[in-house]
Amino acid sequence: MKYTNFIFSNSFRLFSILLMGIMLSAGENLYAQATDIVTYAAPEGAKLNDTYSVMVRQNNGDWQLVPSYNVMVDEVAGTNHNVRNCSMAYFDFAGTVDVKVIYNKGTVDKAQVRPLSYDIKHSVNGNEITFQLDCSQNLSIEVNGDIFNNLQLFANPIDTYRPTSKDLKRLKKDSNYIYFAPGYHKIDRLTVGTNQTVYVSGGAIVDGEIVVDHADNAKVLGRGMIYPYRKKGLIVSHSSNVKIDGIFTTQTTVSDSHDVSLNNVKVMSYYGWGDGFNVFSSTNVAYTHVFARTSDDCSSIYASRGEHHGGCRNIMMEDAVLWADVAHPFTVGLHGDAKRPDTIEDLFYKNVDVLDMKEKQIDYQGVFAIIAGDNNTVRNVTFENIRIENFREGKLFDIRVANNKKYCAAPGLAIENINFNNISYNGDRAELSLIIGYNESRKVKGVHFKNLVINGEVIYDKMPGKPGWYKTSDMASIFIGEHVEDVTFEK
């Protein structure tokens, strides 16, 4: 099927947009499908990167070319931030697919396909890397140790939301359905209202922000890119029953909202304060099968801040890959309203791979950073089945009731019932971890480690080789400071 673009003005609110029509064009190849593979041609005006050529096939059929886009990441050298070019490619498939990555800049002396826990077997022949996939994966392919000029490859499931030509004939009459056809779309801000759906097709780039605002039952779907370069691409504010699925963007923020799901969403940023998945003052937010490579925190959960008011409850992230070029993979609790204490509670993270972190500032180093400020209480947080690769700089755990005077008007009130189950770290760069309360009335209570594995060794009270006069935390390089109660280590 081949479509021309719907026509949009460059700056608008969603409720005022009318679909202008659908036209069939026999000469325009917008996507290709063979068996159970869908690839999408790059639109005119897209910034491409020729470092890698990506090809896919099934059943020993013909190879199909997958476009490699140029995206940007942040390399910190010393205290300087340097913008680096990186490659990104995506396709959809079902079943099993062969992938060939050709490195166009020289010979491949060594290659990695990460996350390492996926154990994807690959072969190298000259400048070619080949491997197979049998399920949707968000991957980093790295040649000769280069983690910046790498390839971020997003192997998506088949898009079940993509409209057929018959669907589009019907939907062009529906002002609540907004379709971005394959192509380059420059906008300022698109505001999504109640009962409205935005579909960004594979092969489409939306250069601008999409904002779900004061809406109920809204959706942003597709395989395309919402890529405004130096801004948040997707914002959900004061809304409920929102579904985001399949999109690649720069940042997402969920604030003052409830019942929001983000599935198969990929974010990459390179600029200052480029957080990935932000949550403010929201309830019932679920992230599944997501990817973040960011120039600030990958996943952050806060209470009141600015125009956002209230705590957070019932936030879940499952099946994720996180890469913090700066700051934290996970951070919880710093921001709130010191005059109206908030609670952040019932958070659950499961099955996550942390690929990297680099942060020199001591206050912002933890892979797991639970730092209560602004009279916030943080409680009932569980991390389960988290695998951490050898990051460049930072610490594993930073759990503190603290008064960060740069960002907070008061210290936090409490941190309670934090659970780490099946956490593994393989590496040699982790600095001293911290668990510290603030005073006798602002404590950390109940931090429980079960099956904490560091470089293959389980850390628990009766572990072999631990001198009797050592604290178990010493074996994990964790400092347990004042005003902390009930820290346990179990096998």
Short mmCIF file of C-alpha atoms in Angstrom, two decimals:
data_model
loop_
_atom_site.label_atom_id
_atom_site.label_comp_id
_atom_site.label_asym_id
_atom_site.label_seq_id
_atom_site.Cartn_x
_atom_site.Cartn_y
_atom_site.Cartn_z
CA MET A 1 0.00 0.00 0.00
CA LYS A 2 1.20 3.45 -0.88
CA TYR A 3 -0.10 6.68 0.53
CA THR A 4 0.63 10.36 0.28
CA ASN A 5 0.58 12.49 3.39
CA PHE A 6 -2.44 13.93 5.04
CA ILE A 7 -2.01 17.70 4.94
CA PHE A 8 -1.55 19.58 8.23
CA SER A 9 -0.74 23.14 9.20
CA ASN A 10 2.55 23.63 11.03
CA SER A 11 1.04 24.83 14.32
CA PHE A 12 -2.33 23.74 15.67
CA ARG A 13 -4.48 22.14 18.32
CA LEU A 14 -5.67 18.64 17.61
CA PHE A 15 -9.39 19.33 17.89
CA SER A 16 -9.13 21.83 15.02
CA ILE A 17 -7.41 19.44 12.62
CA LEU A 18 -9.34 17.96 9.73
CA LEU A 19 -7.98 15.13 7.65
CA MET A 20 -7.62 16.48 4.15
CA GLY A 21 -7.62 13.24 2.25
CA ILE A 22 -5.87 10.08 1.27
CA MET A 23 -4.41 9.56 -2.15
CA LEU A 24 -3.04 6.39 -3.63
CA SER A 25 0.29 6.81 -5.42
CA ALA A 26 1.64 3.95 -7.49
CA GLY A 27 5.17 5.32 -7.54
CA GLU A 28 5.74 5.78 -3.79
CA ASN A 29 7.23 2.90 -1.76
CA LEU A 30 6.40 3.69 1.84
CA TYR A 31 7.03 0.30 3.40
CA ALA A 32 7.96 -3.16 2.27
CA GLN A 33 6.69 -6.47 3.61
CA ALA A 34 7.97 -9.97 2.88
CA THR A 35 6.45 -12.84 4.81
CA ASP A 36 6.61 -11.52 8.38
CA ILE A 37 9.05 -8.61 7.98
CA VAL A 38 8.04 -4.97 7.57
CA THR A 39 10.64 -2.34 6.70
CA TYR A 40 10.02 1.35 6.19
CA ALA A 41 11.75 3.64 3.70
CA ALA A 42 13.36 6.78 5.11
CA PRO A 43 11.47 9.94 4.20
CA GLU A 44 12.97 12.78 2.20
CA GLY A 45 14.61 15.21 4.63
CA ALA A 46 15.60 12.53 7.15
CA LYS A 47 19.11 12.70 8.59
CA LEU A 48 20.78 9.38 7.87
CA ASN A 49 24.02 7.85 9.10
CA ASP A 50 26.19 5.74 6.77
CA THR A 51 28.34 4.10 9.48
CA TYR A 52 26.24 0.94 9.31
CA SER A 53 24.11 -0.76 6.70
CA VAL A 54 21.38 -2.94 8.18
CA MET A 55 19.69 -5.78 6.30
CA VAL A 56 17.07 -8.35 7.30
CA ARG A 57 15.55 -11.45 5.77
CA GLN A 58 13.55 -14.58 6.56
CA ASN A 59 13.77 -18.17 5.31
CA ASN A 60 16.96 -17.45 3.32
CA GLY A 61 15.03 -15.00 1.17
CA ASP A 62 16.24 -11.74 -0.29
CA TRP A 63 17.89 -9.25 2.04
CA GLN A 64 15.90 -6.07 2.69
CA LEU A 65 17.65 -2.82 3.52
CA VAL A 66 16.67 -1.08 6.77
CA PRO A 67 17.45 2.70 6.85
CA SER A 68 19.96 3.89 9.46
CA TYR A 69 19.00 7.25 10.93
CA ASN A 70 21.39 9.71 12.53
CA VAL A 71 20.49 10.37 16.16
CA MET A 72 22.58 12.10 18.81
CA VAL A 73 23.92 11.05 22.20
CA ASP A 74 25.93 12.76 24.95
CA GLU A 75 29.52 11.79 25.70
CA VAL A 76 30.91 13.27 28.92
CA ALA A 77 34.69 13.66 28.83
CA GLY A 78 35.97 15.06 32.10
CA THR A 79 33.35 17.69 32.88
CA ASN A 80 32.58 18.55 29.26
CA HIS A 81 29.54 17.40 27.31
CA ASN A 82 30.14 16.39 23.72
CA VAL A 83 27.38 15.64 21.25
CA ARG A 84 28.12 12.47 19.27
CA ASN A 85 26.42 11.02 16.23
CA CYS A 86 24.90 7.58 16.64
CA SER A 87 22.93 5.28 14.32
CA MET A 88 19.37 4.05 14.84
CA ALA A 89 17.41 1.57 12.75
CA TYR A 90 14.07 -0.18 13.19
CA PHE A 91 11.89 -2.80 11.53
CA ASP A 92 8.97 -5.09 12.43
CA PHE A 93 8.87 -8.87 12.31
CA ALA A 94 7.26 -12.06 13.55
CA GLY A 95 8.82 -15.48 13.80
CA THR A 96 12.58 -15.64 13.23
CA VAL A 97 14.64 -13.09 11.32
CA ASP A 98 18.23 -13.00 10.09
CA VAL A 99 20.00 -9.69 10.70
CA LYS A 100 23.13 -8.50 8.90
CA VAL A 101 24.94 -5.36 10.10
CA ILE A 102 27.65 -4.08 7.78
CA TYR A 103 30.23 -1.74 9.30
CA ASN A 104 31.15 0.70 6.52
CA LYS A 105 34.12 2.34 8.23
CA GLY A 106 36.58 -0.52 8.32
CA THR A 107 37.15 -4.03 9.62
CA VAL A 108 35.32 -5.39 12.63
CA ASP A 109 37.98 -6.58 15.05
CA LYS A 110 35.42 -7.26 17.77
CA ALA A 111 31.69 -6.78 18.17
CA GLN A 112 29.16 -6.86 20.96
CA VAL A 113 25.42 -7.24 20.80
CA ARG A 114 23.92 -5.97 24.05
CA PRO A 115 22.25 -6.44 26.48
CA LEU A 116 24.69 -9.22 27.27
CA SER A 117 22.03 -11.10 29.24
CA TYR A 118 20.18 -11.80 25.97
CA ASP A 119 23.15 -13.96 24.94
CA ILE A 120 22.60 -13.28 21.23
CA LYS A 121 25.06 -15.41 19.31
CA HIS A 122 26.65 -13.48 16.47
CA SER A 123 29.35 -14.07 13.89
CA VAL A 124 31.85 -11.64 12.40
CA ASN A 125 33.18 -11.92 8.86
CA GLY A 126 35.30 -8.98 7.69
CA ASN A 127 33.06 -5.98 8.18
CA GLU A 128 29.83 -7.95 8.62
CA ILE A 129 28.05 -9.00 11.82
CA THR A 130 25.22 -11.50 11.51
CA PHE A 131 22.78 -12.94 14.05
CA GLN A 132 19.23 -14.20 14.43
CA LEU A 133 16.32 -12.90 16.49
CA ASP A 134 13.16 -14.74 17.44
CA CYS A 135 11.42 -12.06 19.48
CA SER A 136 11.22 -8.28 19.70
CA GLN A 137 14.45 -6.81 21.12
CA ASN A 138 15.97 -3.36 21.72
CA LEU A 139 19.68 -3.76 21.04
CA SER A 140 23.01 -1.99 20.93
CA ILE A 141 25.49 -3.24 18.33
CA GLU A 142 29.00 -1.99 19.13
CA VAL A 143 32.06 -2.35 16.89
CA ASN A 144 35.63 -2.23 18.15
CA GLY A 145 34.53 -1.00 21.59
CA ASP A 146 32.84 2.18 20.32
CA ILE A 147 29.75 2.83 22.46
CA PHE A 148 28.97 6.20 20.88
CA ASN A 149 29.15 5.65 17.14
CA ASN A 150 27.20 2.45 17.68
CA LEU A 151 23.95 1.14 16.23
CA GLN A 152 20.76 1.17 18.29
CA LEU A 153 18.62 -1.46 16.62
CA PHE A 154 14.93 -1.76 17.47
CA ALA A 155 13.42 -5.02 16.26
CA ASN A 156 9.71 -4.43 16.80
CA PRO A 157 6.79 -6.82 16.77
CA ILE A 158 4.38 -6.49 13.87
CA ASP A 159 2.32 -3.33 14.30
CA THR A 160 -1.27 -4.37 14.88
CA TYR A 161 -2.47 -0.76 14.92
CA ARG A 162 -1.35 0.12 11.40
CA PRO A 163 -4.45 0.99 9.36
CA THR A 164 -5.17 -0.74 6.07
CA SER A 165 -6.20 1.16 2.95
CA LYS A 166 -9.81 0.24 3.74
CA ASP A 167 -9.40 1.59 7.27
CA LEU A 168 -7.97 4.85 5.99
CA LYS A 169 -10.86 5.46 3.62
CA ARG A 170 -13.14 5.30 6.63
CA LEU A 171 -10.86 7.16 9.04
CA LYS A 172 -10.37 10.15 6.77
CA LYS A 173 -13.95 11.08 7.71
CA ASP A 174 -13.17 10.89 11.43
CA SER A 175 -11.80 14.13 12.86
CA ASN A 176 -10.71 12.23 15.98
CA TYR A 177 -8.16 10.19 13.99
CA ILE A 178 -4.94 11.95 13.00
CA TYR A 179 -2.65 10.11 10.62
CA PHE A 180 0.95 11.09 9.93
CA ALA A 181 1.79 9.29 6.70
CA PRO A 182 5.37 8.32 5.84
CA GLY A 183 7.25 11.56 5.27
CA TYR A 184 8.76 14.49 7.15
CA HIS A 185 6.33 16.63 9.16
CA LYS A 186 7.47 19.90 10.75
CA ILE A 187 5.08 21.05 13.46
CA ASP A 188 5.22 23.12 16.64
CA ARG A 189 2.85 21.38 19.04
CA LEU A 190 -0.03 19.00 18.44
CA THR A 191 -2.53 18.81 21.32
CA VAL A 192 -4.49 15.58 21.66
CA GLY A 193 -7.94 15.64 23.23
CA THR A 194 -10.52 13.19 24.54
CA ASN A 195 -11.26 10.12 22.40
CA GLN A 196 -8.62 11.08 19.86
CA THR A 197 -5.97 8.89 18.29
CA VAL A 198 -2.73 9.94 16.63
CA TYR A 199 -1.04 7.40 14.39
CA VAL A 200 2.56 8.05 13.32
CA SER A 201 3.38 5.65 10.52
CA GLY A 202 6.67 3.86 10.15
CA GLY A 203 8.77 5.98 7.81
CA ALA A 204 7.30 9.20 9.29
CA ILE A 205 9.25 11.81 11.24
CA VAL A 206 7.29 14.36 13.28
CA ASP A 207 9.61 17.26 14.09
CA GLY A 208 7.67 18.72 17.01
CA GLU A 209 5.84 17.90 20.23
CA ILE A 210 2.72 15.80 20.70
CA VAL A 211 0.87 16.63 23.92
CA VAL A 212 -2.03 14.68 25.40
CA ASP A 213 -3.66 17.36 27.56
CA HIS A 214 -6.81 17.24 29.72
CA ALA A 215 -7.90 14.21 27.74
CA ASP A 216 -9.58 10.88 28.43
CA ASN A 217 -9.20 7.81 26.26
CA ALA A 218 -6.46 9.16 23.99
CA LYS A 219 -3.85 7.22 22.02
CA VAL A 220 -0.53 7.87 20.29
CA LEU A 221 0.42 4.85 18.19
CA GLY A 222 2.66 3.76 15.35
CA ARG A 223 6.23 3.00 14.40
CA GLY A 224 7.45 6.45 13.40
CA MET A 225 9.62 9.06 15.08
CA ILE A 226 8.49 12.03 17.16
CA TYR A 227 11.81 13.80 17.15
CA PRO A 228 11.87 17.53 17.99
CA TYR A 229 15.63 17.35 18.66
CA ARG A 230 15.93 19.54 21.77
CA LYS A 231 12.49 19.11 23.34
CA LYS A 232 10.29 16.45 24.88
CA GLY A 233 8.60 14.60 22.09
CA LEU A 234 5.65 13.17 24.02
CA ILE A 235 3.86 14.77 26.97
CA VAL A 236 0.84 13.44 28.87
CA SER A 237 -0.67 16.00 31.24
CA HIS A 238 -3.88 16.07 33.31
CA SER A 239 -5.19 13.05 31.42
CA SER A 240 -6.55 9.55 31.97
CA ASN A 241 -6.78 6.27 30.10
CA VAL A 242 -3.94 7.08 27.71
CA LYS A 243 -2.12 4.55 25.54
CA ILE A 244 1.27 5.16 23.91
CA ASP A 245 2.61 2.34 21.74
CA GLY A 246 5.54 1.74 19.38
CA ILE A 247 6.90 5.28 19.07
CA PHE A 248 10.53 6.45 18.98
CA THR A 249 11.06 9.88 20.57
CA THR A 250 13.37 12.08 22.64
CA GLN A 251 11.62 12.21 26.04
CA THR A 252 8.26 11.37 27.56
CA THR A 253 6.63 13.00 30.58
CA VAL A 254 3.51 11.86 32.43
CA SER A 255 2.15 14.41 34.91
CA ASP A 256 -1.06 14.86 36.89
CA SER A 257 -2.47 11.81 35.10
CA HIS A 258 -3.71 8.32 35.82
CA ASP A 259 -4.07 5.03 33.99
CA VAL A 260 -1.39 5.61 31.38
CA SER A 261 0.41 2.82 29.51
CA LEU A 262 3.56 3.11 27.43
CA ASN A 263 4.49 -0.02 25.47
CA ASN A 264 7.45 -0.53 23.13
CA VAL A 265 8.42 3.13 23.42
CA LYS A 266 12.04 4.08 22.71
CA VAL A 267 13.63 7.35 23.84
CA MET A 268 17.06 8.86 23.10
CA SER A 269 18.30 12.32 24.14
CA TYR A 270 21.57 14.22 23.99
CA TYR A 271 20.95 17.67 25.50
CA GLY A 272 20.91 19.03 29.06
CA TRP A 273 18.21 17.64 31.37
CA GLY A 274 17.27 15.11 28.74
CA ASP A 275 15.44 12.68 31.04
CA GLY A 276 13.83 9.68 29.39
CA PHE A 277 10.67 8.57 31.21
CA ASN A 278 9.50 11.21 33.73
CA VAL A 279 6.53 10.77 36.07
CA PHE A 280 5.18 13.62 38.21
CA SER A 281 2.14 13.47 40.49
CA SER A 282 0.53 10.51 38.72
CA THR A 283 -1.10 7.17 39.49
CA ASN A 284 -1.25 3.85 37.64
CA VAL A 285 1.45 4.34 35.02
CA ALA A 286 2.86 1.26 33.28
CA TYR A 287 5.97 0.98 31.08
CA THR A 288 6.47 -2.31 29.24
CA HIS A 289 9.20 -3.31 26.78
CA VAL A 290 10.78 0.15 26.70
CA PHE A 291 14.24 1.51 25.90
CA ALA A 292 15.98 4.67 27.13
CA ARG A 293 19.39 6.09 26.28
CA THR A 294 19.50 9.53 27.79
CA SER A 295 21.56 12.59 28.65
CA ASP A 296 20.01 12.65 32.13
CA ASP A 297 17.97 10.20 34.21
CA CYS A 298 16.46 7.30 32.27
CA SER A 299 13.51 6.78 34.63
CA SER A 300 12.52 9.38 37.22
CA ILE A 301 9.53 9.49 39.56
CA TYR A 302 8.81 12.68 41.48
CA ALA A 303 5.97 14.30 43.40
CA SER A 304 4.93 17.96 43.11
CA ARG A 305 7.06 20.23 40.98
CA GLY A 306 6.15 23.43 39.19
CA GLU A 307 2.56 23.17 38.00
CA HIS A 308 2.29 19.49 39.02
CA HIS A 309 0.76 18.70 42.43
CA GLY A 310 0.52 15.50 44.46
CA GLY A 311 2.35 12.24 44.99
CA CYS A 312 2.81 9.15 42.80
CA ARG A 313 1.35 5.67 43.26
CA ASN A 314 1.35 2.39 41.38
CA ILE A 315 4.10 2.96 38.84
CA MET A 316 5.45 -0.12 37.02
CA MET A 317 8.31 -0.70 34.60
CA GLU A 318 8.85 -4.16 33.14
CA ASP A 319 11.10 -5.51 30.39
CA ALA A 320 13.30 -2.46 29.85
CA VAL A 321 16.78 -1.53 28.66
CA LEU A 322 18.30 1.60 30.26
CA TRP A 323 21.48 3.51 29.38
CA ALA A 324 22.27 6.72 31.25
CA ASP A 325 25.01 8.65 29.48
CA VAL A 326 24.59 11.09 32.39
CA ALA A 327 23.00 10.73 35.87
CA HIS A 328 20.83 7.78 36.98
CA PRO A 329 19.15 4.83 35.33
CA PHE A 330 16.53 4.93 38.14
CA THR A 331 15.79 7.88 40.41
CA VAL A 332 12.89 8.40 42.82
CA GLY A 333 11.78 11.00 45.31
CA LEU A 334 13.87 14.16 45.06
CA HIS A 335 11.27 16.72 44.01
CA GLY A 336 8.10 17.64 45.89
CA ASP A 337 6.31 20.47 47.64
CA ALA A 338 7.94 21.03 51.03
CA LYS A 339 4.87 22.94 52.24
CA ARG A 340 2.50 20.07 51.37
CA PRO A 341 4.27 16.77 51.99
CA ASP A 342 3.70 14.11 49.33
CA THR A 343 4.00 10.32 49.23
CA ILE A 344 5.56 8.29 46.44
CA GLU A 345 4.62 4.65 46.92
CA ASP A 346 4.03 1.25 45.35
CA LEU A 347 6.66 1.28 42.61
CA PHE A 348 7.67 -1.93 40.85
CA TYR A 349 10.54 -2.47 38.41
CA LYS A 350 11.06 -5.92 36.89
CA ASN A 351 13.32 -7.49 34.27
CA VAL A 352 15.55 -4.55 33.40
CA ASP A 353 19.02 -4.43 31.84
CA VAL A 354 21.21 -1.43 32.71
CA LEU A 355 23.85 -1.03 30.02
CA ASP A 356 25.75 2.01 31.24
CA MET A 357 25.98 5.03 33.53
CA LYS A 358 28.53 7.80 33.83
CA GLU A 359 28.23 10.45 36.54
CA LYS A 360 31.02 12.14 38.45
CA GLN A 361 28.83 14.21 40.80
CA ILE A 362 28.46 12.28 44.05
CA ASP A 363 24.86 13.40 44.60
CA TYR A 364 23.68 11.88 41.30
CA GLN A 365 25.58 8.63 40.92
CA GLY A 366 23.39 5.71 41.86
CA VAL A 367 22.06 3.12 39.45
CA PHE A 368 19.30 2.86 42.06
CA ALA A 369 18.85 6.37 43.48
CA ILE A 370 16.08 6.75 46.05
CA ILE A 371 16.68 10.20 47.49
CA ALA A 372 13.81 11.69 49.48
CA GLY A 373 13.68 15.48 49.52
CA ASP A 374 11.09 18.25 49.93
CA ASN A 375 9.34 16.43 52.82
CA ASN A 376 8.51 13.49 50.55
CA THR A 377 7.92 10.00 51.89
CA VAL A 378 9.05 7.17 49.59
CA ARG A 379 7.83 3.69 50.45
CA ASN A 380 7.07 0.25 49.05
CA VAL A 381 9.51 0.13 46.15
CA THR A 382 10.60 -3.17 44.59
CA PHE A 383 13.35 -3.83 42.06
CA GLU A 384 13.34 -7.40 40.76
CA ASN A 385 15.50 -9.20 38.21
CA ILE A 386 17.74 -6.25 37.37
CA ARG A 387 21.00 -6.92 35.51
CA ILE A 388 23.70 -4.25 35.54
CA GLU A 389 26.60 -4.28 33.12
CA ASN A 390 29.99 -2.65 33.73
CA PHE A 391 29.09 1.04 33.69
CA ARG A 392 31.73 3.74 33.27
CA GLU A 393 31.36 5.72 36.52
CA GLY A 394 29.06 5.78 39.52
CA LYS A 395 27.71 3.68 42.37
CA LEU A 396 25.12 0.93 42.62
CA PHE A 397 22.89 2.12 45.47
CA ASP A 398 22.17 5.62 46.74
CA ILE A 399 19.36 5.55 49.32
CA ARG A 400 19.18 8.73 51.36
CA VAL A 401 16.81 11.03 53.17
CA ALA A 402 18.60 14.20 52.17
CA ASN A 403 18.39 17.93 51.79
CA ASN A 404 19.70 18.79 48.34
CA LYS A 405 19.70 22.57 48.69
CA LYS A 406 20.14 23.08 44.97
CA TYR A 407 16.76 21.51 44.20
CA CYS A 408 14.91 21.07 47.52
CA ALA A 409 13.40 23.39 50.12
CA ALA A 410 13.62 20.72 52.86
CA PRO A 411 14.93 17.22 53.48
CA GLY A 412 12.66 14.26 52.89
CA LEU A 413 10.52 12.73 55.63
CA ALA A 414 11.14 9.01 55.21
CA ILE A 415 12.20 6.08 53.05
CA GLU A 416 10.49 2.81 53.96
CA ASN A 417 10.31 -0.76 52.69
CA ILE A 418 12.68 -0.86 49.74
CA ASN A 419 13.23 -4.32 48.23
CA PHE A 420 16.00 -5.50 45.90
CA ASN A 421 15.37 -9.03 44.61
CA ASN A 422 17.72 -10.79 42.19
CA ILE A 423 20.02 -7.88 41.42
CA SER A 424 23.27 -8.69 39.60
CA TYR A 425 26.25 -6.50 38.77
CA ASN A 426 29.22 -7.57 36.71
CA GLY A 427 31.96 -4.96 36.66
CA ASP A 428 34.84 -3.27 38.41
CA ARG A 429 33.89 0.42 38.46
CA ALA A 430 31.24 0.68 41.17
CA GLU A 431 32.12 3.24 43.83
CA LEU A 432 30.95 3.20 47.45
CA SER A 433 27.16 2.84 47.80
CA LEU A 434 25.25 4.78 50.46
CA ILE A 435 22.26 4.17 52.74
CA ILE A 436 21.83 7.18 55.04
CA GLY A 437 18.99 8.77 57.01
CA TYR A 438 18.75 12.44 57.95
CA ASN A 439 17.95 12.55 61.66
CA GLU A 440 15.99 10.62 64.28
CA SER A 441 12.67 11.74 62.85
CA ARG A 442 13.64 11.35 59.17
CA LYS A 443 14.92 7.80 58.79
CA VAL A 444 15.52 5.07 56.28
CA LYS A 445 13.60 1.99 57.51
CA GLY A 446 13.60 -1.41 55.87
CA VAL A 447 15.99 -1.98 52.97
CA HIS A 448 16.00 -5.65 51.99
CA PHE A 449 18.41 -7.37 49.62
CA LYS A 450 17.62 -10.89 48.43
CA ASN A 451 20.03 -12.63 46.07
CA LEU A 452 22.27 -9.62 45.48
CA VAL A 453 25.02 -10.95 43.19
CA ILE A 454 28.20 -8.96 42.56
CA ASN A 455 30.62 -10.46 40.06
CA GLY A 456 29.12 -13.88 40.57
CA GLU A 457 29.17 -13.81 44.39
CA VAL A 458 25.95 -13.79 46.40
CA ILE A 459 26.02 -11.23 49.22
CA TYR A 460 24.32 -12.56 52.37
CA ASP A 461 24.94 -12.79 56.09
CA LYS A 462 26.55 -16.23 56.13
CA MET A 463 28.34 -16.00 52.80
CA PRO A 464 31.62 -17.94 52.56
CA GLY A 465 34.73 -15.93 53.23
CA LYS A 466 33.06 -13.11 55.19
CA PRO A 467 34.92 -12.46 58.46
CA GLY A 468 32.59 -12.57 61.43
CA TRP A 469 33.43 -9.02 62.45
CA TYR A 470 32.51 -7.62 59.00
CA LYS A 471 29.11 -6.18 58.27
CA THR A 472 27.48 -7.92 55.32
CA SER A 473 27.21 -4.53 53.64
CA ASP A 474 31.02 -4.32 53.66
CA MET A 475 31.11 -7.22 51.23
CA ALA A 476 28.98 -5.21 48.79
CA SER A 477 30.82 -1.91 49.35
CA ILE A 478 27.70 -0.33 50.86
CA PHE A 479 28.08 2.26 53.63
CA ILE A 480 25.17 2.15 56.07
CA GLY A 481 25.18 5.44 57.91
CA GLU A 482 23.22 7.06 60.69
CA HIS A 483 19.44 6.97 61.15
CA VAL A 484 18.99 3.69 59.26
CA GLU A 485 17.02 0.71 60.55
CA ASP A 486 16.44 -2.85 59.35
CA VAL A 487 18.81 -3.53 56.45
CA THR A 488 18.90 -7.22 55.54
CA PHE A 489 20.81 -9.45 53.14
CA GLU A 490 19.38 -12.87 52.27
CA LYS A 491 20.38 -15.60 49.87
#
